Amino acid sequence: MMIKKICCLGAGYVGGPTCTVIALKCPDIQVVVVDKSETRIQQWNSAILPIYEPGLDEAVKKSRGRNLFFSTDVDSAIKEADLIFISVNTPTKTYGFGKGRAADLRYVEAAARRIAEVAVGKKIVVEKSTVPVKAAESINKILRANMRPNVSFQVLSNPEFLAEGSAVNDLLNPDRILIGGDQTSEGKEAIEKLCWVYKHWIPEKKIITMNTWSSELSKLAANAFLAQRISSINAISAVCEATGACVSEVAHAVGTDSRIGPKFLQASVGFGGSCFQKDVLNLVYLCECLNLPEVANYWYQVIEMNQFQRTRFVRRITEKLFNTVTDKKIAIFGFAFKKDTGDTRESAAIYVCKHLLEEGAHLSIYDPKVNAQQIIHDLTRPDITEEPEKVLQLLSFHQTPYSASEGAHAVVICTEWDEFLHLDYKKIYNSMLKPAFLFDGRKMLNVEELLAIGFQVETIGRKTTRNNVNRGVADCIL
Ligand code: NAI
């Protein structure tokens, strides 16, 4: 049996782009992406897609209506499909046992129950969502306990490694595809079928197969290692700011060691996104449940370092602004958790803004891809503020970075959008109150040029001296 029809439950940041690329590369397969959210499906079927990813619009246009379909008809898609991806959200639990740590698997469970209820014939169910180890076993139990006559299931783990902002390219040219399944003949047959789908465009040597638990744990481990590298270089950045070292120089020196490598050594205001924190916490919870407190504490430190980095940055802003930001206007450049995405989940900007708002600062916010509605939603959430009306009065939204910074005491860069590299900083400086401060939370701008213009500059992982402002150069001091 070849795979002729694929269905994907969940039309989010993973389900949408992943299925778009499968449809693009496998014209012989019909791909239906379904979601319980009507709005999301309407957006996928419209000219303005629900998510921004470079190259995604073009890829969707090529396949939509040909062999790629977006629908809310979950049951029909399940019935017709040979292979079903589960790409639903698995956020951190906010209630009950494992609150703040464990993954909330209620959406995965609901998806599995729906499949069990309506599926007919032979199905391969593929867990693409990031889940705790042994989640496939739970899916299997639900499917088998509710199985109707003449239905059979094989459950595979096929975690997704795409990064937002480069999702289409990552899907077209992945480092590897990971497929885990039962090591039985039926399990191996199902693995082969999923391999066949990927082989349409991915070289065989990049497709790794293994047992289900290894596959599930590999995804958590990969994200924990990536987050750990960021927290490690951020920890070093604090030492740099307190001494005369420059974190870029240290990162370069460390990264040129071929055993370490240069990637993910960019110090910043901290990592964000829907995955790193959630998946590390998921690993921490797993270790706690396995009675491995030392291992749990080790990984939890990665999260604590990230929180420390955000708080440290905001404290530095307040200190430099003469220990008070109350009623001061501060321009926030960038709100997305990283460049080239409109996603704000766990964005460092949310926490930077939260602390500044608590101090009574007026924030004028500009982001090229995040709209005001999303920012208001993020900054008035109950876990961010107890006074949403007050927060609303302190916010304003701008179409350009120039209008956001007009009359401001400070500019704070929270997202590394490329366009921030090429702004007219002289114009921005001239329109600001003096002394004009610039806090570069992404360590992306040329400090010397900004000092020469007249800015007071603070950047991550480097100490810039006051008297250097007069000399027009920045230096590292001991
Ligand atoms: P998302 O929140 O953007 O999308 C999930 C979608 O699933 C939502 O649109 C929701 O309405 C839908 N959904 C929930 N239950 C459903 C059901 N029973 N039937 C139909 N639709 C349902 O989430 P995202 O970012 O796509 O993540 C999905 C999974 O992939 C998560 O487990 C995440 O950890 C993992 N992942 C995410 C990556 C990312 O960069 N966002 C990268 C790699 C993995």
Short mmCIF file of C-alpha atoms and ligand atoms in Angstrom, two decimals:
data_model
loop_
_atom_site.label_atom_id
_atom_site.label_comp_id
_atom_site.label_asym_id
_atom_site.label_seq_id
_atom_site.Cartn_x
_atom_site.Cartn_y
_atom_site.Cartn_z
CA MET A 1 0.00 0.00 0.00
CA MET A 2 1.26 3.43 -0.89
CA ILE A 3 0.02 6.51 0.91
CA LYS A 4 -2.55 8.25 -1.28
CA LYS A 5 -4.26 10.52 1.23
CA ILE A 6 -2.85 12.33 4.24
CA CYS A 7 -4.83 14.22 6.84
CA CYS A 8 -3.31 16.53 9.43
CA LEU A 9 -5.12 17.51 12.63
CA GLY A 10 -3.97 21.03 13.54
CA ALA A 11 -3.40 23.84 11.03
CA GLY A 12 -0.89 25.75 13.16
CA TYR A 13 2.76 26.74 12.79
CA VAL A 14 3.70 23.08 12.28
CA GLY A 15 0.68 21.48 10.56
CA GLY A 16 0.26 24.26 7.97
CA PRO A 17 3.84 24.59 6.66
CA THR A 18 4.65 20.87 7.00
CA CYS A 19 1.64 19.78 4.94
CA THR A 20 2.22 22.57 2.43
CA VAL A 21 5.70 21.22 1.73
CA ILE A 22 4.49 17.60 1.61
CA ALA A 23 1.81 18.60 -0.93
CA LEU A 24 4.37 20.58 -2.92
CA LYS A 25 6.82 17.69 -3.11
CA CYS A 26 4.32 14.83 -3.40
CA PRO A 27 1.86 15.72 -6.19
CA ASP A 28 0.67 12.08 -6.09
CA ILE A 29 -0.62 12.50 -2.52
CA GLN A 30 -3.74 14.43 -1.49
CA VAL A 31 -3.15 16.38 1.72
CA VAL A 32 -6.01 17.75 3.83
CA VAL A 33 -5.18 19.97 6.80
CA VAL A 34 -8.03 20.25 9.28
CA ASP A 35 -8.54 22.39 12.34
CA LYS A 36 -11.34 22.90 14.82
CA SER A 37 -10.83 26.65 14.46
CA GLU A 38 -12.96 27.99 11.61
CA THR A 39 -11.11 31.31 11.60
CA ARG A 40 -7.76 29.59 11.13
CA ILE A 41 -9.05 27.50 8.21
CA GLN A 42 -10.65 30.56 6.59
CA GLN A 43 -7.29 32.32 6.81
CA TRP A 44 -5.45 29.36 5.23
CA ASN A 45 -7.98 29.52 2.39
CA SER A 46 -7.57 33.29 1.97
CA ALA A 47 -4.92 35.59 0.49
CA ILE A 48 -3.59 36.44 3.98
CA LEU A 49 -2.35 33.29 5.68
CA PRO A 50 -2.65 32.99 9.48
CA ILE A 51 1.12 32.80 9.91
CA TYR A 52 4.03 34.63 8.35
CA GLU A 53 6.93 32.51 7.08
CA PRO A 54 9.29 33.48 4.25
CA GLY A 55 8.35 31.48 1.13
CA LEU A 56 5.12 30.09 2.57
CA ASP A 57 2.68 32.21 0.52
CA GLU A 58 4.21 31.03 -2.75
CA ALA A 59 4.32 27.37 -1.65
CA VAL A 60 0.67 27.42 -0.57
CA LYS A 61 -0.42 29.10 -3.82
CA LYS A 62 1.26 26.35 -5.87
CA SER A 63 -0.57 23.46 -4.20
CA ARG A 64 -3.79 24.82 -2.68
CA GLY A 65 -6.80 23.48 -4.57
CA ARG A 66 -4.57 20.99 -6.44
CA ASN A 67 -3.56 18.42 -3.81
CA LEU A 68 -3.59 20.65 -0.72
CA PHE A 69 -6.83 21.47 1.07
CA PHE A 70 -7.71 23.25 4.30
CA SER A 71 -10.97 22.27 5.96
CA THR A 72 -12.94 22.11 9.20
CA ASP A 73 -14.46 18.78 8.22
CA VAL A 74 -12.28 16.78 10.60
CA ASP A 75 -14.28 13.53 10.43
CA SER A 76 -14.33 13.16 6.63
CA ALA A 77 -10.60 13.88 6.44
CA ILE A 78 -9.87 11.21 9.08
CA LYS A 79 -12.10 8.65 7.35
CA GLU A 80 -10.48 9.13 3.96
CA ALA A 81 -6.83 9.33 5.03
CA ASP A 82 -4.30 6.49 4.95
CA LEU A 83 -2.01 8.45 7.24
CA ILE A 84 -3.00 10.98 9.92
CA PHE A 85 -0.62 13.50 11.44
CA ILE A 86 -1.47 14.82 14.90
CA SER A 87 -0.03 18.37 14.94
CA VAL A 88 -2.13 19.89 17.69
CA ASN A 89 -0.78 22.17 20.41
CA THR A 90 0.82 20.72 23.56
CA PRO A 91 1.24 23.75 25.86
CA THR A 92 2.59 23.65 29.41
CA LYS A 93 -0.13 22.67 31.90
CA THR A 94 -1.55 25.62 33.80
CA TYR A 95 -3.57 23.56 36.29
CA GLY A 96 -3.49 20.41 38.44
CA PHE A 97 -0.67 17.86 38.70
CA GLY A 98 2.43 19.00 36.86
CA LYS A 99 1.16 22.60 36.65
CA GLY A 100 3.85 24.85 35.14
CA ARG A 101 5.96 21.85 34.08
CA ALA A 102 4.14 18.99 32.33
CA ALA A 103 2.81 19.14 28.78
CA ASP A 104 -0.96 19.51 28.57
CA LEU A 105 -1.95 16.53 26.45
CA ARG A 106 -5.69 17.18 26.37
CA TYR A 107 -5.64 18.25 22.71
CA VAL A 108 -3.61 15.19 21.69
CA GLU A 109 -5.99 12.96 23.62
CA ALA A 110 -9.05 14.62 22.05
CA ALA A 111 -7.51 14.13 18.61
CA ALA A 112 -6.81 10.44 19.33
CA ARG A 113 -10.37 9.91 20.60
CA ARG A 114 -11.80 11.56 17.49
CA ILE A 115 -9.68 9.31 15.27
CA ALA A 116 -10.80 6.22 17.21
CA GLU A 117 -14.42 7.28 16.89
CA VAL A 118 -14.59 7.88 13.16
CA ALA A 119 -11.71 5.98 11.49
CA VAL A 120 -12.43 3.11 9.15
CA GLY A 121 -9.89 0.65 7.66
CA LYS A 122 -6.13 0.63 8.13
CA LYS A 123 -4.60 3.84 9.49
CA ILE A 124 -1.15 5.07 10.35
CA VAL A 125 -1.37 7.69 13.10
CA VAL A 126 1.69 9.91 13.31
CA GLU A 127 2.48 11.93 16.40
CA LYS A 128 4.08 15.14 15.10
CA SER A 129 3.30 17.30 18.11
CA THR A 130 6.09 17.46 20.69
CA VAL A 131 5.04 15.16 23.52
CA PRO A 132 6.46 13.53 26.63
CA VAL A 133 8.11 10.13 26.29
CA LYS A 134 5.49 7.38 26.10
CA ALA A 135 2.72 9.61 24.71
CA ALA A 136 2.53 7.34 21.64
CA GLU A 137 1.76 4.51 24.04
CA SER A 138 -1.16 6.52 25.46
CA ILE A 139 -2.42 7.29 21.94
CA ASN A 140 -2.18 3.59 21.16
CA LYS A 141 -4.17 2.66 24.27
CA ILE A 142 -6.93 5.16 23.43
CA LEU A 143 -7.13 3.95 19.85
CA ARG A 144 -7.23 0.26 20.81
CA ALA A 145 -9.67 0.70 23.69
CA ASN A 146 -12.13 2.44 21.37
CA MET A 147 -11.41 0.47 18.22
CA ARG A 148 -14.32 -0.58 16.08
CA PRO A 149 -14.40 -3.78 13.98
CA ASN A 150 -12.30 -3.82 10.78
CA VAL A 151 -10.11 -0.94 11.89
CA SER A 152 -6.39 -1.19 12.60
CA PHE A 153 -3.85 1.41 13.71
CA GLN A 154 -0.10 1.81 13.81
CA VAL A 155 1.20 4.74 15.84
CA LEU A 156 4.48 6.41 14.84
CA SER A 157 6.49 9.24 16.34
CA ASN A 158 7.76 11.78 13.81
CA PRO A 159 8.75 14.93 15.73
CA GLU A 160 9.15 18.17 13.81
CA PHE A 161 12.41 20.13 13.96
CA LEU A 162 11.48 23.20 11.88
CA ALA A 163 12.37 26.60 13.31
CA GLU A 164 9.88 29.44 12.90
CA GLY A 165 11.21 32.12 10.58
CA SER A 166 12.88 29.52 8.37
CA ALA A 167 10.18 26.82 8.42
CA VAL A 168 9.81 26.37 4.65
CA ASN A 169 13.55 26.06 4.08
CA ASP A 170 13.91 23.74 7.10
CA LEU A 171 11.15 21.52 5.73
CA LEU A 172 12.63 21.48 2.24
CA ASN A 173 16.19 20.84 3.49
CA PRO A 174 15.97 19.26 6.94
CA ASP A 175 19.09 18.12 8.83
CA ARG A 176 17.26 14.85 9.45
CA ILE A 177 13.85 13.24 9.56
CA LEU A 178 13.20 11.18 12.66
CA ILE A 179 10.70 8.33 12.65
CA GLY A 180 10.05 6.11 15.64
CA GLY A 181 7.76 3.12 15.69
CA ASP A 182 7.09 -0.33 17.11
CA GLN A 183 9.85 -2.74 16.28
CA THR A 184 7.30 -5.32 15.07
CA SER A 185 6.73 -6.26 11.44
CA GLU A 186 3.55 -4.09 11.34
CA GLY A 187 5.41 -1.23 13.00
CA LYS A 188 8.31 -1.50 10.56
CA GLU A 189 5.89 -1.60 7.62
CA ALA A 190 4.27 1.66 8.84
CA ILE A 191 7.70 3.26 9.28
CA GLU A 192 8.55 2.28 5.69
CA LYS A 193 5.39 3.93 4.40
CA LEU A 194 6.13 7.22 6.14
CA CYS A 195 9.74 6.99 4.88
CA TRP A 196 8.33 6.62 1.36
CA VAL A 197 6.48 9.95 1.73
CA TYR A 198 9.64 11.80 2.81
CA LYS A 199 11.80 10.10 0.16
CA HIS A 200 9.91 12.15 -2.45
CA TRP A 201 12.41 14.93 -1.69
CA ILE A 202 14.70 13.95 1.16
CA PRO A 203 17.79 11.75 0.66
CA GLU A 204 17.43 8.37 2.35
CA LYS A 205 20.54 8.85 4.49
CA LYS A 206 18.87 11.77 6.25
CA ILE A 207 15.92 9.63 7.39
CA ILE A 208 16.64 8.10 10.78
CA THR A 209 14.41 5.37 12.19
CA MET A 210 14.39 4.14 15.78
CA ASN A 211 12.10 2.95 18.55
CA THR A 212 9.22 5.22 19.53
CA TRP A 213 10.55 6.27 22.93
CA SER A 214 13.97 7.22 21.56
CA SER A 215 12.26 9.35 18.93
CA GLU A 216 10.05 11.13 21.48
CA LEU A 217 12.97 11.75 23.83
CA SER A 218 15.26 12.93 20.99
CA LYS A 219 12.95 15.86 20.27
CA LEU A 220 12.91 17.00 23.90
CA ALA A 221 16.68 16.47 24.18
CA ALA A 222 17.41 18.44 20.97
CA ASN A 223 15.41 21.46 22.17
CA ALA A 224 16.95 21.22 25.65
CA PHE A 225 20.47 21.24 24.13
CA LEU A 226 19.65 24.26 21.94
CA ALA A 227 18.12 26.20 24.83
CA GLN A 228 21.08 25.24 27.02
CA ARG A 229 23.55 26.77 24.56
CA ILE A 230 21.65 30.07 24.61
CA SER A 231 21.50 30.09 28.40
CA SER A 232 25.20 29.22 28.55
CA ILE A 233 26.28 32.14 26.36
CA ASN A 234 23.82 34.44 28.17
CA ALA A 235 25.39 33.45 31.49
CA ILE A 236 28.78 34.39 30.03
CA SER A 237 27.31 37.70 28.79
CA ALA A 238 26.57 38.68 32.42
CA VAL A 239 30.22 38.07 33.28
CA CYS A 240 31.27 40.15 30.26
CA GLU A 241 29.13 43.12 31.32
CA ALA A 242 30.63 42.96 34.82
CA THR A 243 34.20 42.81 33.52
CA GLY A 244 35.86 44.05 30.36
CA ALA A 245 35.21 41.03 28.17
CA CYS A 246 33.04 41.22 25.04
CA VAL A 247 30.63 38.33 24.63
CA SER A 248 30.93 38.39 20.81
CA GLU A 249 34.69 37.87 21.08
CA VAL A 250 34.26 35.12 23.65
CA ALA A 251 31.55 33.42 21.55
CA HIS A 252 33.81 33.57 18.50
CA ALA A 253 36.73 32.10 20.40
CA VAL A 254 34.60 29.36 21.95
CA GLY A 255 32.67 28.61 18.74
CA THR A 256 35.76 28.13 16.58
CA ASP A 257 36.54 25.03 18.63
CA SER A 258 35.31 22.39 16.19
CA ARG A 259 34.00 20.28 19.08
CA ILE A 260 31.67 23.14 20.05
CA GLY A 261 30.81 24.92 16.79
CA PRO A 262 29.60 28.49 16.20
CA LYS A 263 25.80 28.08 16.09
CA PHE A 264 23.42 29.18 18.87
CA LEU A 265 26.13 31.18 20.64
CA GLN A 266 24.47 34.57 20.08
CA ALA A 267 23.86 36.27 23.42
CA SER A 268 20.57 38.14 23.72
CA VAL A 269 17.80 39.25 26.03
CA GLY A 270 16.82 35.55 26.22
CA PHE A 271 15.15 32.86 24.17
CA GLY A 272 11.42 32.81 23.48
CA GLY A 273 9.00 30.93 21.26
CA SER A 274 6.43 28.29 21.94
CA CYS A 275 8.88 25.42 22.21
CA PHE A 276 12.12 25.88 24.16
CA GLN A 277 10.69 26.71 27.57
CA LYS A 278 7.79 24.29 27.22
CA ASP A 279 9.96 21.40 26.07
CA VAL A 280 12.69 21.93 28.68
CA LEU A 281 9.99 22.07 31.38
CA ASN A 282 8.52 18.92 29.91
CA LEU A 283 11.93 17.22 30.26
CA VAL A 284 12.27 18.55 33.81
CA TYR A 285 8.88 17.08 34.72
CA LEU A 286 9.77 13.75 33.13
CA CYS A 287 12.97 13.60 35.23
CA GLU A 288 11.06 14.50 38.40
CA CYS A 289 8.55 11.71 37.69
CA LEU A 290 11.43 9.30 37.09
CA ASN A 291 12.83 10.26 40.51
CA LEU A 292 15.91 11.90 38.99
CA PRO A 293 15.92 15.23 40.89
CA GLU A 294 19.55 16.04 40.04
CA VAL A 295 18.83 15.72 36.32
CA ALA A 296 15.63 17.75 36.69
CA ASN A 297 17.50 20.54 38.54
CA TYR A 298 20.24 20.55 35.94
CA TRP A 299 17.81 21.25 33.09
CA TYR A 300 15.67 23.65 35.14
CA GLN A 301 18.70 25.89 35.48
CA VAL A 302 18.46 26.55 31.70
CA ILE A 303 15.04 28.14 32.28
CA GLU A 304 16.17 30.08 35.35
CA MET A 305 19.11 31.54 33.43
CA ASN A 306 16.72 32.70 30.70
CA GLN A 307 14.47 34.42 33.23
CA PHE A 308 17.52 36.00 34.88
CA GLN A 309 18.68 37.35 31.52
CA ARG A 310 15.34 39.06 30.81
CA THR A 311 15.10 40.56 34.29
CA ARG A 312 18.72 41.68 34.24
CA PHE A 313 18.12 43.51 30.94
CA VAL A 314 15.10 45.40 32.29
CA ARG A 315 16.94 46.27 35.49
CA ARG A 316 19.77 47.69 33.40
CA ILE A 317 17.31 49.84 31.42
CA THR A 318 15.80 51.25 34.61
CA GLU A 319 19.18 51.90 36.22
CA LYS A 320 20.54 53.73 33.18
CA LEU A 321 17.38 55.84 32.93
CA PHE A 322 18.32 57.36 36.31
CA ASN A 323 16.51 54.65 38.28
CA THR A 324 13.04 55.64 37.17
CA VAL A 325 11.02 55.00 34.04
CA THR A 326 7.71 56.24 35.45
CA ASP A 327 5.93 58.40 32.86
CA LYS A 328 8.89 58.12 30.48
CA LYS A 329 8.25 57.23 26.87
CA ILE A 330 10.11 54.13 25.75
CA ALA A 331 10.04 52.88 22.17
CA ILE A 332 9.98 49.10 21.78
CA PHE A 333 11.45 47.92 18.47
CA GLY A 334 10.18 44.41 17.75
CA PHE A 335 7.66 42.30 19.60
CA ALA A 336 7.91 38.87 17.87
CA PHE A 337 10.01 36.27 19.67
CA LYS A 338 12.49 36.30 16.77
CA LYS A 339 12.82 37.83 13.32
CA ASP A 340 10.87 36.61 10.28
CA THR A 341 7.87 35.43 12.27
CA GLY A 342 4.76 37.11 13.64
CA ASP A 343 4.68 34.63 16.55
CA THR A 344 4.84 36.25 19.99
CA ARG A 345 4.54 33.16 22.16
CA GLU A 346 6.97 33.46 25.11
CA SER A 347 8.59 36.45 23.41
CA ALA A 348 11.21 38.19 25.56
CA ALA A 349 9.46 41.46 24.55
CA ILE A 350 6.41 40.48 26.61
CA TYR A 351 8.50 40.23 29.78
CA VAL A 352 10.54 43.34 29.05
CA CYS A 353 7.30 45.31 28.48
CA LYS A 354 5.64 43.77 31.55
CA HIS A 355 8.40 45.03 33.86
CA LEU A 356 8.51 48.47 32.23
CA LEU A 357 4.72 48.80 32.45
CA GLU A 358 4.81 47.83 36.13
CA GLU A 359 7.17 50.78 36.61
CA GLY A 360 4.67 53.06 34.85
CA ALA A 361 6.54 53.59 31.56
CA HIS A 362 4.64 54.61 28.40
CA LEU A 363 5.51 52.13 25.65
CA SER A 364 5.30 52.95 21.95
CA ILE A 365 5.62 49.69 20.10
CA TYR A 366 6.61 48.88 16.52
CA ASP A 367 6.87 45.42 14.96
CA PRO A 368 6.72 44.80 11.20
CA LYS A 369 4.65 41.59 11.52
CA VAL A 370 2.82 41.68 14.86
CA ASN A 371 -0.44 43.64 15.00
CA ALA A 372 -1.71 45.80 17.87
CA GLN A 373 -4.47 43.35 18.71
CA GLN A 374 -1.95 40.57 19.39
CA ILE A 375 0.26 42.84 21.51
CA ILE A 376 -2.72 44.00 23.57
CA HIS A 377 -3.73 40.37 24.07
CA ASP A 378 -0.21 39.43 25.24
CA LEU A 379 0.24 42.39 27.60
CA THR A 380 -3.19 42.24 29.24
CA ARG A 381 -3.17 38.51 29.99
CA PRO A 382 -3.94 37.76 33.68
CA ASP A 383 -0.45 36.26 34.21
CA ILE A 384 1.14 39.48 32.90
CA THR A 385 -0.96 42.16 34.65
CA GLU A 386 -3.67 42.53 37.23
CA GLU A 387 -4.54 45.98 35.83
CA PRO A 388 -5.33 45.57 32.11
CA GLU A 389 -7.07 48.99 31.87
CA LYS A 390 -3.98 50.74 33.22
CA VAL A 391 -1.77 48.82 30.77
CA LEU A 392 -3.96 49.89 27.84
CA GLN A 393 -3.48 53.55 28.79
CA LEU A 394 0.30 53.11 28.73
CA LEU A 395 0.48 51.55 25.24
CA SER A 396 0.62 53.04 21.76
CA PHE A 397 1.22 51.29 18.45
CA HIS A 398 3.11 52.55 15.43
CA GLN A 399 3.46 51.86 11.72
CA THR A 400 7.11 52.94 11.61
CA PRO A 401 10.03 52.87 14.06
CA TYR A 402 10.46 56.62 13.46
CA SER A 403 7.06 57.58 14.83
CA ALA A 404 7.50 55.12 17.73
CA SER A 405 10.75 56.77 18.83
CA GLU A 406 9.66 60.40 18.40
CA GLY A 407 9.95 62.19 21.75
CA ALA A 408 11.11 59.00 23.49
CA HIS A 409 13.67 58.78 26.27
CA ALA A 410 14.88 55.41 25.06
CA VAL A 411 14.69 52.83 22.30
CA VAL A 412 14.73 49.17 23.32
CA ILE A 413 15.43 46.54 20.65
CA CYS A 414 13.65 43.31 21.50
CA THR A 415 13.61 41.48 18.12
CA GLU A 416 16.48 41.20 15.64
CA TRP A 417 14.50 42.24 12.52
CA ASP A 418 16.92 42.92 9.62
CA GLU A 419 15.27 46.29 8.93
CA PHE A 420 16.57 47.58 12.30
CA LEU A 421 20.11 47.27 10.90
CA HIS A 422 19.39 49.87 8.21
CA LEU A 423 17.35 52.55 9.99
CA ASP A 424 18.34 56.22 9.93
CA TYR A 425 19.55 56.34 13.53
CA LYS A 426 20.62 59.99 13.20
CA LYS A 427 17.01 60.89 12.41
CA ILE A 428 15.82 58.78 15.33
CA TYR A 429 18.35 60.40 17.67
CA ASN A 430 17.34 63.90 16.59
CA SER A 431 13.67 63.23 17.34
CA MET A 432 14.31 61.82 20.85
CA LEU A 433 14.66 63.51 24.24
CA LYS A 434 18.25 63.91 25.45
CA PRO A 435 20.17 62.09 26.68
CA ALA A 436 18.86 59.58 24.15
CA PHE A 437 19.32 55.96 25.22
CA LEU A 438 19.42 52.87 23.05
CA PHE A 439 19.26 49.42 24.64
CA ASP A 440 20.15 46.68 22.17
CA GLY A 441 18.66 43.45 23.52
CA ARG A 442 19.79 41.57 20.42
CA LYS A 443 23.35 42.83 20.22
CA MET A 444 22.74 43.60 16.55
CA LEU A 445 23.75 47.25 16.03
CA ASN A 446 27.13 48.90 15.60
CA VAL A 447 27.83 50.44 18.99
CA GLU A 448 30.57 52.77 17.73
CA GLU A 449 28.30 54.32 15.10
CA LEU A 450 25.53 54.88 17.63
CA LEU A 451 27.92 56.45 20.14
CA ALA A 452 29.26 58.71 17.42
CA ILE A 453 25.72 59.93 16.72
CA GLY A 454 25.36 60.76 20.41
CA PHE A 455 23.32 57.87 21.81
CA GLN A 456 23.96 56.43 25.23
CA VAL A 457 24.22 52.76 24.25
CA GLU A 458 23.77 49.63 26.31
CA THR A 459 24.15 46.28 24.64
CA ILE A 460 24.16 42.69 25.80
CA GLY A 461 27.46 41.20 26.96
CA ARG A 462 29.58 44.31 26.66
CA LYS A 463 30.38 47.25 28.86
CA THR A 464 30.29 50.60 27.04
CA THR A 465 32.00 53.43 28.93
CA ARG A 466 30.47 56.85 29.53
CA ASN A 467 33.50 58.93 28.56
CA ASN A 468 33.76 57.01 25.31
CA VAL A 469 30.70 58.96 24.20
CA ASN A 470 32.95 61.99 23.88
CA ARG A 471 35.58 60.07 22.00
CA GLY A 472 33.00 58.56 19.71
CA VAL A 473 34.23 55.04 20.30
CA ALA A 474 33.14 52.23 22.57
CA ASP A 475 35.56 50.21 24.54
CA CYS A 476 35.59 47.38 26.98
CA ILE A 477 36.89 48.36 30.41
CA LEU A 478 38.02 46.38 33.38
P1 NAI B 1 -0.50 25.89 17.10
O1 NAI B 1 -1.15 26.28 18.37
O2 NAI B 1 -0.02 26.93 16.15
O3 NAI B 1 -1.48 24.94 16.26
C1 NAI B 1 -2.19 23.88 16.81
C2 NAI B 1 -3.56 23.83 16.12
O4 NAI B 1 -4.22 22.63 16.50
C3 NAI B 1 -4.50 24.97 16.51
O5 NAI B 1 -4.89 25.69 15.36
C4 NAI B 1 -5.70 24.26 17.16
O6 NAI B 1 -6.93 24.88 16.88
C5 NAI B 1 -5.62 22.90 16.51
N1 NAI B 1 -6.27 21.82 17.24
C6 NAI B 1 -6.21 21.53 18.56
N2 NAI B 1 -6.93 20.44 18.82
C7 NAI B 1 -7.47 20.02 17.65
C8 NAI B 1 -8.30 18.92 17.28
N3 NAI B 1 -8.70 18.01 18.17
N4 NAI B 1 -8.67 18.81 15.98
C9 NAI B 1 -8.26 19.71 15.07
N5 NAI B 1 -7.45 20.76 15.36
C10 NAI B 1 -7.06 20.91 16.64
O7 NAI B 1 0.71 24.92 17.50
P2 NAI B 1 2.07 24.67 16.70
O8 NAI B 1 3.06 25.74 16.98
O9 NAI B 1 1.75 24.30 15.30
O10 NAI B 1 2.61 23.37 17.47
C11 NAI B 1 2.01 22.10 17.29
C12 NAI B 1 2.91 21.05 17.92
O11 NAI B 1 4.16 21.03 17.23
C13 NAI B 1 3.25 21.33 19.38
O12 NAI B 1 3.33 20.10 20.06
C14 NAI B 1 4.62 21.98 19.31
O13 NAI B 1 5.37 21.75 20.48
C15 NAI B 1 5.24 21.24 18.15
N6 NAI B 1 6.29 21.98 17.45
C16 NAI B 1 6.16 23.32 17.20
C17 NAI B 1 7.14 24.00 16.53
C18 NAI B 1 7.01 25.47 16.29
O14 NAI B 1 8.00 26.08 15.87
N7 NAI B 1 5.86 26.10 16.50
C19 NAI B 1 8.35 23.33 16.04
C20 NAI B 1 8.36 21.92 16.29
C21 NAI B 1 7.37 21.29 16.98
#
